[in-house]
Amino acid sequence: MDRQTSLLRVRREIERISSLGYKELASQLPKDRRPIGFFCPYVPEELIHAAGGLPLRLMGIPTKISRATLHLPPYCCHLTKSSFESLLQGELDFLQGVIFSHTCDSMQGLSDIWAHQKRLPMHFNLMIPTNLDSEHSRPYLKAEMERFKEFLESHLGEITPQKLKDSIHLFNRIRERLGEIYTRRRGGLNELPGGFFAQTIRAGYLMDRVRYLELLEEMLNALPDGTDDGEDLVPVYVSGNMAHFALYFSIIEEAGAIVARDDLCTGARTLRLMVQEGLDPIEGLTQRYFTSFFCPTKHKGHRAHMETLLEDVEKSGARGVIFLLYKYCEAHYFDYPDLKAALESKGIPSLLLDVEDPSYSLEQLKLRIQAFVEMLRPI
Amino acid sequence: MTDHVTPDNPYRKINSTSAYRRLMTAYYFMVKHPKWFGKKVAWITSGGPVEPLYAMGVLPFYPENYGAMCGASRMSVSLCEAAEQKGYSRDLCSYALTDIGSSFTGKGPLGPLPKPDFLVCGNNICGTVIKWYEIQARAFNVPVFFLDTPFIHDQIHEHTAHYVEKQMESYIAFLERQLHRPFSENRFQRVWSRSLEAIALWKEILDLSRRHPAPFAAFDAFIHMAPIVTLRGTLWAVRYYRRLKKELEERVKKGVGAFAREEIRLIWDNIPIWYDIRNLSKMLSSHGAVLVADTYTSAWALDEIDSTQPLNGLARAYATIHLNRGLEYKIQKIANLIENYGAHGFIMHSNRSCKPYSLGQYDLKREVSKATGKPGLIIEADHTDSRSYAPARVEKQIQIFMEIVKNKA
């Protein structure tokens, strides 16, 4: 098969999966694994996978919020509202359970409201310590990982050391391949435009991971190397929540920019979650959350977010930063003014965009991104 | 509580209020001028363990309390706007915005805030404080100690209790580093026993309102809670609450209530709407309704205290406060308050600035009503930012609710 045909095949499969609604997705899942929902990378997908589950990330879908308003106040983010709406509408009934990890106050509240519905057979709260800058938080998290393992074993199946090692290896390989795709994207913009790239990221959370790895490897083999298709495009950096919607990436490219790197909760940020394979698996899964700053809901020193962002933006060569933040996301919005000021002190402008339902205010979004990219373009 | 009077249902002023005012004036005077007293100042969250600070001779300052003060004196909106001009979103907690705005501008009821020597942040009340204290740590360039108390969705696990206990040891080590002196166990024991006494007194005071009529309304508790928050561990708090308790016991003996007429007894859930306390109190009392208990002020009557093990007891008590507990616990707690206080219904403040308190209230309301048969009302507001409050709508809601309660009673 030639490169173009191969890539076309990969593209069709990824586009199909990433565009499926939850109900349609259910019929496409492998029958030998039990689907378990989760929201956040603080949930170790490897453990779910090793227990015989299929981790499915709930990333929020464009949906009219009606039933959820009977349970949630309006000042919750779109992810919270739309995911709960999907649950109430029965869209998630195919899930065997859902795993919450402790992050923000909204997810904390949602977990209890969700459990109270008693709609899914399994519900677990993995309590990630908030202070990752304390010597006591690592043994605590390890104990939580053990508790989670026991829970999965009692509901799904035994997690043997070998099974866990295999799952860790699989997810590490996926991260490695994604890392390569991030690096080689600029050389293959025609083949891997922004919208498709976002769909590639998204699909990875919604399908069998062995098949996903095959798709990524096929994609890498088919991507051209060498030429820089994106040399006329303005490199920008995107920071924020899980905003891998094709829409944002397409608009950014249509405006004449390219996402040189991102720090999105669904994206390059998760590449920092490589597990050291030589370690005891539970130790490895625990340790990875302490190696670098990961999420603003956690404390890892009061300058950690700023320092990590500045370093990453500088490394990416981006000329500007677009913040894609869920409206009502306190953790991000509290950090934003100081991040903006720190970027400005380095001569890097930024643009803040609220993320609600991504289909809202499309034209206004386009205009703002176009104006920002124009401002960044050298005269 | 102010000494307002509604024509047909006069509020009975608490005589101890003048002592309360003197006490809080003295406290704020010290916090404003720590150097005059040779003291260091630590900013601390409302659910943070203050006892080790007093044991080490440090003055605690509570930005949340200050936020409440700004709200009650209606200065919060302009301070929030000052923070918003610096790029902070209006959707953020208005306590935090008020404090940040006050730090920027030097404005507020106390004028410029006392600069902290260090910060102590406990997340047993919310995740907001993590970000808020990080901001202030950067702004003032001071160290911050975080006490991480994992949220208890169902039960506290042994490894969770152990985690908090170990951090309590780190807290002590942090204080020793900041103050360059060793932690005195003896001194801590004294502070701890005063703290226990003040907590017990506060609990007894709140319990007095189980009597009919209630001698002490929740609106009174919102005001008189300041010493249990800020001065817990001092003799000042103990003396003050002894005095207040005595006065309220006199009321009980004489059958005197907080209001002349008490026909409807209600429970309040969430932080008060600080800028509208007087109006709400007036509105309710005009219907003969009295808020006899609430989930907010009772949070400082720490439930799970093991007085035999000071530091470990402290850790467990702070890890298990109301706001750090899951929905099922809260349903049970409000249902118990309704039963114990003989309440006819409950009012919940859906507070856009406090997600831990407010998420789950819709389910809470349904479940509590189902369990107790008592009606509930949810009103939307914000604890200090009056821009998110529609008083006319709330007045209408309360009128209708009063009819429902009266019909059910």
GROMACS .gro file of N, CA and C in nm, chain A residues 68-77 80 84 102-103 105-113 115-118 125 127-132 134-140 143-144 147 293 295-303 305-306 327-338 352 354, chain B residues 86-89 91-93 96-97 100 123 125-128 130-135 137-139 141-144 146-148 150-154 157 159-160 163 166-167 169-170 323-328 330-331 349-356 358-363 366-367 380-381:
model
  420
   68ALA      N    1  -2.958   1.789   3.310
   68ALA     CA    2  -2.852   1.814   3.408
   68ALA      C    3  -2.880   1.939   3.492
   69THR      N    4  -2.961   2.031   3.438
   69THR     CA    5  -2.988   2.154   3.513
   69THR      C    6  -3.070   2.127   3.640
   70LEU      N    7  -3.129   2.007   3.647
   70LEU     CA    8  -3.203   1.972   3.769
   70LEU      C    9  -3.107   1.928   3.881
   71HIS      N   10  -2.981   1.912   3.848
   71HIS     CA   11  -2.884   1.861   3.946
   71HIS      C   12  -2.764   1.953   3.964
   72LEU      N   13  -2.731   2.028   3.859
   72LEU     CA   14  -2.609   2.108   3.865
   72LEU      C   15  -2.641   2.256   3.851
   73PRO      N   16  -2.576   2.342   3.928
   73PRO     CA   17  -2.599   2.485   3.911
   73PRO      C   18  -2.534   2.533   3.781
   74PRO      N   19  -2.574   2.650   3.733
   74PRO     CA   20  -2.522   2.694   3.602
   74PRO      C   21  -2.371   2.721   3.602
   75TYR      N   22  -2.313   2.745   3.720
   75TYR     CA   23  -2.172   2.786   3.723
   75TYR      C   24  -2.076   2.667   3.727
   76CYS      N   25  -2.107   2.566   3.646
   76CYS     CA   26  -2.015   2.451   3.629
   76CYS      C   27  -1.965   2.453   3.485
   77CYS      N   28  -1.851   2.392   3.464
   77CYS     CA   29  -1.793   2.394   3.329
   77CYS      C   30  -1.871   2.303   3.235
   80THR      N   31  -1.840   1.918   3.289
   80THR     CA   32  -1.924   1.869   3.397
   80THR      C   33  -2.069   1.854   3.352
   84PHE      N   34  -2.264   1.490   3.248
   84PHE     CA   35  -2.376   1.446   3.332
   84PHE      C   36  -2.505   1.438   3.250
  102HIS      N   37  -0.949   1.287   4.209
  102HIS     CA   38  -0.971   1.415   4.277
  102HIS      C   39  -0.891   1.526   4.209
  103THR      N   40  -0.960   1.625   4.156
  103THR     CA   41  -0.892   1.740   4.095
  103THR      C   42  -0.955   1.869   4.145
  105ASP      N   43  -1.309   2.132   4.248
  105ASP     CA   44  -1.432   2.126   4.328
  105ASP      C   45  -1.552   2.080   4.245
  106SER      N   46  -1.553   2.115   4.116
  106SER     CA   47  -1.668   2.076   4.032
  106SER      C   48  -1.669   1.925   4.011
  107MET      N   49  -1.554   1.868   3.980
  107MET     CA   50  -1.550   1.723   3.959
  107MET      C   51  -1.577   1.649   4.090
  108GLN      N   52  -1.530   1.706   4.198
  108GLN     CA   53  -1.556   1.648   4.330
  108GLN      C   54  -1.707   1.641   4.356
  109GLY      N   55  -1.774   1.752   4.329
  109GLY     CA   56  -1.919   1.756   4.349
  109GLY      C   57  -1.989   1.664   4.250
  110LEU      N   58  -1.943   1.667   4.125
  110LEU     CA   59  -2.006   1.584   4.022
  110LEU      C   60  -1.999   1.436   4.059
  111SER      N   61  -1.886   1.395   4.115
  111SER     CA   62  -1.870   1.255   4.149
  111SER      C   63  -1.982   1.208   4.242
  112ASP      N   64  -2.011   1.287   4.344
  112ASP     CA   65  -2.116   1.247   4.438
  112ASP      C   66  -2.254   1.248   4.373
  113ILE      N   67  -2.278   1.349   4.290
  113ILE     CA   68  -2.409   1.360   4.224
  113ILE      C   69  -2.426   1.242   4.128
  115ALA      N   70  -2.272   0.945   4.146
  115ALA     CA   71  -2.288   0.820   4.222
  115ALA      C   72  -2.431   0.808   4.276
  116HIS      N   73  -2.486   0.922   4.314
  116HIS     CA   74  -2.620   0.923   4.372
  116HIS      C   75  -2.726   0.872   4.273
  117GLN      N   76  -2.697   0.887   4.144
  117GLN     CA   77  -2.790   0.838   4.040
  117GLN      C   78  -2.796   0.685   4.036
  118LYS      N   79  -2.688   0.623   4.085
  118LYS     CA   80  -2.677   0.476   4.086
  118LYS      C   81  -2.711   0.416   3.949
  125ASN      N   82  -1.363   0.670   4.348
  125ASN     CA   83  -1.294   0.799   4.360
  125ASN      C   84  -1.148   0.774   4.394
  127MET      N   85  -0.826   0.926   4.506
  127MET     CA   86  -0.794   1.052   4.571
  127MET      C   87  -0.647   1.090   4.547
  128ILE      N   88  -0.629   1.168   4.443
  128ILE     CA   89  -0.495   1.217   4.412
  128ILE      C   90  -0.462   1.329   4.511
  129PRO      N   91  -0.348   1.323   4.580
  129PRO     CA   92  -0.320   1.432   4.673
  129PRO      C   93  -0.313   1.566   4.600
  130THR      N   94  -0.356   1.670   4.669
  130THR     CA   95  -0.353   1.803   4.607
  130THR      C   96  -0.214   1.864   4.618
  131ASN      N   97  -0.147   1.832   4.727
  131ASN     CA   98  -0.012   1.888   4.744
  131ASN      C   99   0.091   1.785   4.697
  132LEU      N  100   0.142   1.807   4.579
  132LEU     CA  101   0.241   1.713   4.525
  132LEU      C  102   0.383   1.759   4.561
  134SER      N  103   0.488   1.762   4.877
  134SER     CA  104   0.513   1.718   5.014
  134SER      C  105   0.571   1.577   5.011
  135GLU      N  106   0.661   1.552   5.103
  135GLU     CA  107   0.724   1.419   5.109
  135GLU      C  108   0.621   1.311   5.145
  136HIS      N  109   0.510   1.352   5.203
  136HIS     CA  110   0.411   1.254   5.247
  136HIS      C  111   0.310   1.217   5.138
  137SER      N  112   0.308   1.294   5.031
  137SER     CA  113   0.203   1.269   4.932
  137SER      C  114   0.231   1.147   4.846
  138ARG      N  115   0.359   1.113   4.827
  138ARG     CA  116   0.391   0.998   4.743
  138ARG      C  117   0.343   0.865   4.807
  139PRO      N  118   0.380   0.838   4.934
  139PRO     CA  119   0.326   0.713   4.993
  139PRO      C  120   0.174   0.712   4.999
  140TYR      N  121   0.115   0.830   5.016
  140TYR     CA  122  -0.031   0.836   5.018
  140TYR      C  123  -0.088   0.797   4.881
  143ALA      N  124  -0.063   0.430   4.818
  143ALA     CA  125  -0.168   0.356   4.889
  143ALA      C  126  -0.301   0.367   4.814
  144GLU      N  127  -0.326   0.483   4.757
  144GLU     CA  128  -0.449   0.501   4.679
  144GLU      C  129  -0.446   0.416   4.552
  147ARG      N  130  -0.530   0.077   4.649
  147ARG     CA  131  -0.675   0.066   4.676
  147ARG      C  132  -0.752   0.056   4.544
  293PHE      N  133   0.540   1.933   3.679
  293PHE     CA  134   0.411   1.999   3.701
  293PHE      C  135   0.314   1.946   3.598
  295CYS      N  136  -0.090   1.973   3.644
  295CYS     CA  137  -0.226   2.029   3.637
  295CYS      C  138  -0.239   2.140   3.741
  296PRO      N  139  -0.302   2.252   3.704
  296PRO     CA  140  -0.312   2.363   3.801
  296PRO      C  141  -0.401   2.334   3.921
  297THR      N  142  -0.474   2.222   3.920
  297THR     CA  143  -0.551   2.190   4.041
  297THR      C  144  -0.459   2.139   4.152
  298LYS      N  145  -0.336   2.111   4.116
  298LYS     CA  146  -0.242   2.056   4.215
  298LYS      C  147  -0.135   2.158   4.250
  299HIS      N  148  -0.083   2.144   4.370
  299HIS     CA  149   0.025   2.235   4.414
  299HIS      C  150   0.159   2.163   4.401
  300LYS      N  151   0.245   2.224   4.322
  300LYS     CA  152   0.380   2.168   4.312
  300LYS      C  153   0.480   2.283   4.320
  301GLY      N  154   0.452   2.369   4.417
  301GLY     CA  155   0.531   2.493   4.426
  301GLY      C  156   0.452   2.603   4.359
  302HIS      N  157   0.456   2.724   4.417
  302HIS     CA  158   0.365   2.826   4.366
  302HIS      C  159   0.412   2.892   4.236
  303ARG      N  160   0.527   2.852   4.184
  303ARG     CA  161   0.570   2.905   4.055
  303ARG      C  162   0.576   2.795   3.947
  305HIS      N  163   0.362   2.620   3.764
  305HIS     CA  164   0.286   2.633   3.640
  305HIS      C  165   0.354   2.733   3.546
  306MET      N  166   0.390   2.845   3.605
  306MET     CA  167   0.451   2.954   3.528
  306MET      C  168   0.584   2.909   3.465
  327LYS      N  169  -1.491   2.776   3.061
  327LYS     CA  170  -1.553   2.878   3.146
  327LYS      C  171  -1.583   2.814   3.282
  328TYR      N  172  -1.558   2.884   3.386
  328TYR     CA  173  -1.576   2.842   3.526
  328TYR      C  174  -1.465   2.750   3.578
  329CYS      N  175  -1.358   2.731   3.501
  329CYS     CA  176  -1.249   2.647   3.552
  329CYS      C  177  -1.161   2.732   3.643
  330GLU      N  178  -1.186   2.722   3.772
  330GLU     CA  179  -1.116   2.809   3.867
  330GLU      C  180  -0.965   2.790   3.862
  331ALA      N  181  -0.921   2.664   3.856
  331ALA     CA  182  -0.776   2.639   3.865
  331ALA      C  183  -0.702   2.713   3.755
  332HIS      N  184  -0.755   2.710   3.635
  332HIS     CA  185  -0.689   2.779   3.524
  332HIS      C  186  -0.706   2.931   3.533
  333TYR      N  187  -0.828   2.972   3.564
  333TYR     CA  188  -0.852   3.118   3.563
  333TYR      C  189  -0.778   3.190   3.676
  334PHE      N  190  -0.753   3.121   3.786
  334PHE     CA  191  -0.675   3.186   3.892
  334PHE      C  192  -0.530   3.206   3.845
  335ASP      N  193  -0.479   3.110   3.769
  335ASP     CA  194  -0.339   3.120   3.725
  335ASP      C  195  -0.322   3.217   3.608
  336TYR      N  196  -0.429   3.235   3.533
  336TYR     CA  197  -0.417   3.306   3.406
  336TYR      C  198  -0.349   3.445   3.414
  337PRO      N  199  -0.391   3.536   3.504
  337PRO     CA  200  -0.329   3.670   3.501
  337PRO      C  201  -0.177   3.667   3.520
  338ASP      N  202  -0.130   3.583   3.612
  338ASP     CA  203   0.015   3.577   3.634
  338ASP      C  204   0.086   3.510   3.517
  352LEU      N  205  -0.695   3.492   2.532
  352LEU     CA  206  -0.776   3.405   2.619
  352LEU      C  207  -0.910   3.376   2.553
  354ASP      N  208  -1.269   3.157   2.613
  354ASP     CA  209  -1.355   3.074   2.700
  354ASP      C  210  -1.403   2.955   2.621
  465LYS      N  211  -0.734   4.346   3.683
  465LYS     CA  212  -0.600   4.285   3.670
  465LYS      C  213  -0.605   4.153   3.593
  466GLY      N  214  -0.723   4.118   3.545
  466GLY     CA  215  -0.734   3.998   3.461
  466GLY      C  216  -0.801   3.879   3.527
  467TYR      N  217  -0.841   3.894   3.654
  467TYR     CA  218  -0.907   3.781   3.720
  467TYR      C  219  -1.053   3.774   3.675
  468SER      N  220  -1.100   3.653   3.651
  468SER     CA  221  -1.235   3.634   3.599
  468SER      C  222  -1.339   3.662   3.708
  470ASP      N  223  -1.596   3.507   3.740
  470ASP     CA  224  -1.654   3.379   3.783
  470ASP      C  225  -1.578   3.317   3.899
  471LEU      N  226  -1.466   3.375   3.938
  471LEU     CA  227  -1.388   3.319   4.049
  471LEU      C  228  -1.454   3.354   4.183
  472CYS      N  229  -1.412   3.284   4.287
  472CYS     CA  230  -1.469   3.305   4.420
  472CYS      C  231  -1.454   3.451   4.463
  475ALA      N  232  -1.196   3.539   4.731
  475ALA     CA  233  -1.060   3.550   4.677
  475ALA      C  234  -1.044   3.681   4.601
  476LEU      N  235  -1.144   3.714   4.518
  476LEU     CA  236  -1.133   3.838   4.440
  476LEU      C  237  -1.129   3.959   4.532
  479ILE      N  238  -0.781   3.968   4.685
  479ILE     CA  239  -0.680   4.007   4.586
  479ILE      C  240  -0.697   4.156   4.552
  502ASN      N  241  -0.695   2.273   5.250
  502ASN     CA  242  -0.797   2.259   5.144
  502ASN      C  243  -0.917   2.177   5.191
  504ILE      N  244  -1.173   2.304   5.300
  504ILE     CA  245  -1.294   2.381   5.269
  504ILE      C  246  -1.319   2.391   5.119
  505CYS      N  247  -1.213   2.392   5.039
  505CYS     CA  248  -1.229   2.398   4.893
  505CYS      C  249  -1.093   2.390   4.826
  506GLY      N  250  -1.098   2.373   4.693
  506GLY     CA  251  -0.975   2.374   4.615
  506GLY      C  252  -0.934   2.516   4.576
  507THR      N  253  -1.030   2.609   4.587
  507THR     CA  254  -1.003   2.748   4.551
  507THR      C  255  -0.885   2.804   4.629
  509ILE      N  256  -0.620   2.680   4.731
  509ILE     CA  257  -0.487   2.643   4.681
  509ILE      C  258  -0.438   2.751   4.585
  510LYS      N  259  -0.524   2.784   4.489
  510LYS     CA  260  -0.483   2.882   4.388
  510LYS      C  261  -0.469   3.020   4.449
  511TRP      N  262  -0.563   3.054   4.534
  511TRP     CA  263  -0.566   3.185   4.599
  511TRP      C  264  -0.436   3.206   4.678
  512TYR      N  265  -0.397   3.105   4.755
  512TYR     CA  266  -0.277   3.120   4.839
  512TYR      C  267  -0.149   3.113   4.756
  513GLU      N  268  -0.154   3.043   4.644
  513GLU     CA  269  -0.037   3.047   4.554
  513GLU      C  270  -0.018   3.189   4.500
  514ILE      N  271  -0.130   3.251   4.464
  514ILE     CA  272  -0.123   3.389   4.412
  514ILE      C  273  -0.062   3.481   4.518
  516ALA      N  274   0.120   3.398   4.774
  516ALA     CA  275   0.260   3.362   4.801
  516ALA      C  276   0.352   3.429   4.700
  517ARG      N  277   0.307   3.433   4.574
  517ARG     CA  278   0.388   3.500   4.472
  517ARG      C  279   0.387   3.651   4.494
  518ALA      N  280   0.267   3.704   4.523
  518ALA     CA  281   0.256   3.850   4.538
  518ALA      C  282   0.338   3.902   4.655
  520ASN      N  283   0.573   3.722   4.809
  520ASN     CA  284   0.701   3.652   4.812
  520ASN      C  285   0.729   3.592   4.950
  521VAL      N  286   0.631   3.515   4.997
  521VAL     CA  287   0.645   3.451   5.129
  521VAL      C  288   0.618   3.301   5.115
  522PRO      N  289   0.669   3.221   5.206
  522PRO     CA  290   0.644   3.076   5.196
  522PRO      C  291   0.500   3.041   5.233
  523VAL      N  292   0.457   2.927   5.183
  523VAL     CA  293   0.322   2.881   5.212
  523VAL      C  294   0.328   2.735   5.256
  525PHE      N  295   0.096   2.399   5.287
  525PHE     CA  296  -0.032   2.342   5.249
  525PHE      C  297  -0.063   2.220   5.334
  526LEU      N  298  -0.178   2.219   5.393
  526LEU     CA  299  -0.225   2.100   5.462
  526LEU      C  300  -0.331   2.037   5.371
  527ASP      N  301  -0.295   1.924   5.317
  527ASP     CA  302  -0.382   1.857   5.220
  527ASP      C  303  -0.470   1.755   5.292
  529PRO      N  304  -0.751   1.511   5.202
  529PRO     CA  305  -0.831   1.452   5.093
  529PRO      C  306  -0.980   1.449   5.126
  530PHE      N  307  -1.059   1.482   5.026
  530PHE     CA  308  -1.205   1.486   5.041
  530PHE      C  309  -1.256   1.347   5.078
  531ILE      N  310  -1.355   1.344   5.165
  531ILE     CA  311  -1.408   1.215   5.210
  531ILE      C  312  -1.543   1.191   5.143
  532HIS      N  313  -1.541   1.117   5.034
  532HIS     CA  314  -1.667   1.090   4.963
  532HIS      C  315  -1.757   0.998   5.045
  533ASP      N  316  -1.697   0.899   5.111
  533ASP     CA  317  -1.779   0.809   5.193
  533ASP      C  318  -1.721   0.794   5.333
  536HIS      N  319  -1.025   0.670   5.517
  536HIS     CA  320  -0.942   0.549   5.521
  536HIS      C  321  -0.825   0.574   5.616
  538HIS      N  322  -0.511   0.516   5.573
  538HIS     CA  323  -0.394   0.579   5.511
  538HIS      C  324  -0.418   0.729   5.487
  539THR      N  325  -0.545   0.767   5.477
  539THR     CA  326  -0.577   0.910   5.461
  539THR      C  327  -0.552   0.982   5.594
  542TYR      N  328  -0.189   1.014   5.645
  542TYR     CA  329  -0.133   1.118   5.557
  542TYR      C  330  -0.151   1.258   5.620
  545LYS      N  331   0.078   1.295   5.930
  545LYS     CA  332   0.218   1.319   5.894
  545LYS      C  333   0.239   1.464   5.851
  546GLN      N  334   0.139   1.516   5.782
  546GLN     CA  335   0.151   1.657   5.740
  546GLN      C  336   0.147   1.751   5.860
  548GLU      N  337   0.280   1.696   6.136
  548GLU     CA  338   0.420   1.702   6.184
  548GLU      C  339   0.501   1.797   6.096
  549SER      N  340   0.477   1.791   5.965
  549SER     CA  341   0.550   1.882   5.874
  549SER      C  342   0.512   2.028   5.902
  702LEU      N  343  -1.753   2.054   5.520
  702LEU     CA  344  -1.731   2.082   5.378
  702LEU      C  345  -1.640   1.981   5.311
  703ASN      N  346  -1.573   1.900   5.390
  703ASN     CA  347  -1.483   1.800   5.332
  703ASN      C  348  -1.551   1.663   5.323
  704ARG      N  349  -1.683   1.662   5.336
  704ARG     CA  350  -1.757   1.536   5.336
  704ARG      C  351  -1.851   1.529   5.216
  705GLY      N  352  -1.883   1.408   5.179
  705GLY     CA  353  -1.963   1.384   5.060
  705GLY      C  354  -2.112   1.409   5.078
  706LEU      N  355  -2.183   1.389   4.970
  706LEU     CA  356  -2.326   1.421   4.962
  706LEU      C  357  -2.409   1.344   5.064
  707GLU      N  358  -2.382   1.215   5.079
  707GLU     CA  359  -2.464   1.134   5.170
  707GLU      C  360  -2.453   1.185   5.314
  709LYS      N  361  -2.387   1.492   5.398
  709LYS     CA  362  -2.456   1.621   5.408
  709LYS      C  363  -2.609   1.602   5.415
  710ILE      N  364  -2.658   1.504   5.341
  710ILE     CA  365  -2.802   1.476   5.347
  710ILE      C  366  -2.840   1.441   5.492
  728HIS      N  367  -2.867   2.827   5.016
  728HIS     CA  368  -2.811   2.934   4.934
  728HIS      C  369  -2.722   2.870   4.828
  729SER      N  370  -2.766   2.876   4.704
  729SER     CA  371  -2.681   2.827   4.595
  729SER      C  372  -2.581   2.938   4.566
  730ASN      N  373  -2.460   2.915   4.611
  730ASN     CA  374  -2.361   3.022   4.620
  730ASN      C  375  -2.260   3.006   4.508
  731ARG      N  376  -2.267   3.095   4.409
  731ARG     CA  377  -2.182   3.074   4.291
  731ARG      C  378  -2.034   3.087   4.324
  732SER      N  379  -2.002   3.138   4.441
  732SER     CA  380  -1.862   3.147   4.480
  732SER      C  381  -1.814   3.024   4.557
  733CYS      N  382  -1.903   2.932   4.587
  733CYS     CA  383  -1.859   2.819   4.669
  733CYS      C  384  -1.912   2.688   4.611
  734LYS      N  385  -1.834   2.630   4.523
  734LYS     CA  386  -1.878   2.506   4.457
  734LYS      C  387  -1.887   2.389   4.555
  735PRO      N  388  -1.792   2.370   4.647
  735PRO     CA  389  -1.805   2.254   4.737
  735PRO      C  390  -1.935   2.257   4.817
  737SER      N  391  -2.213   2.418   4.710
  737SER     CA  392  -2.332   2.435   4.627
  737SER      C  393  -2.359   2.320   4.530
  738LEU      N  394  -2.254   2.253   4.484
  738LEU     CA  395  -2.279   2.139   4.394
  738LEU      C  396  -2.340   2.026   4.477
  739GLY      N  397  -2.451   1.979   4.430
  739GLY     CA  398  -2.517   1.872   4.504
  739GLY      C  399  -2.640   1.922   4.578
  740GLN      N  400  -2.657   2.055   4.586
  740GLN     CA  401  -2.769   2.107   4.666
  740GLN      C  402  -2.906   2.066   4.610
  741TYR      N  403  -2.914   2.056   4.476
  741TYR     CA  404  -3.044   2.020   4.419
  741TYR      C  405  -3.084   1.878   4.464
  742ASP      N  406  -2.986   1.787   4.460
  742ASP     CA  407  -3.013   1.649   4.505
  742ASP      C  408  -3.034   1.647   4.656
  745ARG      N  409  -3.387   1.754   4.741
  745ARG     CA  410  -3.486   1.647   4.716
  745ARG      C  411  -3.477   1.538   4.823
  746GLU      N  412  -3.352   1.497   4.853
  746GLU     CA  413  -3.335   1.385   4.946
  746GLU      C  414  -3.374   1.422   5.088
  759GLU      N  415  -3.058   3.174   4.478
  759GLU     CA  416  -2.929   3.192   4.411
  759GLU      C  417  -2.868   3.325   4.446
  760ALA      N  418  -2.741   3.321   4.484
  760ALA     CA  419  -2.671   3.445   4.518
  760ALA      C  420  -2.522   3.418   4.521
   0.00000   0.00000   0.00000
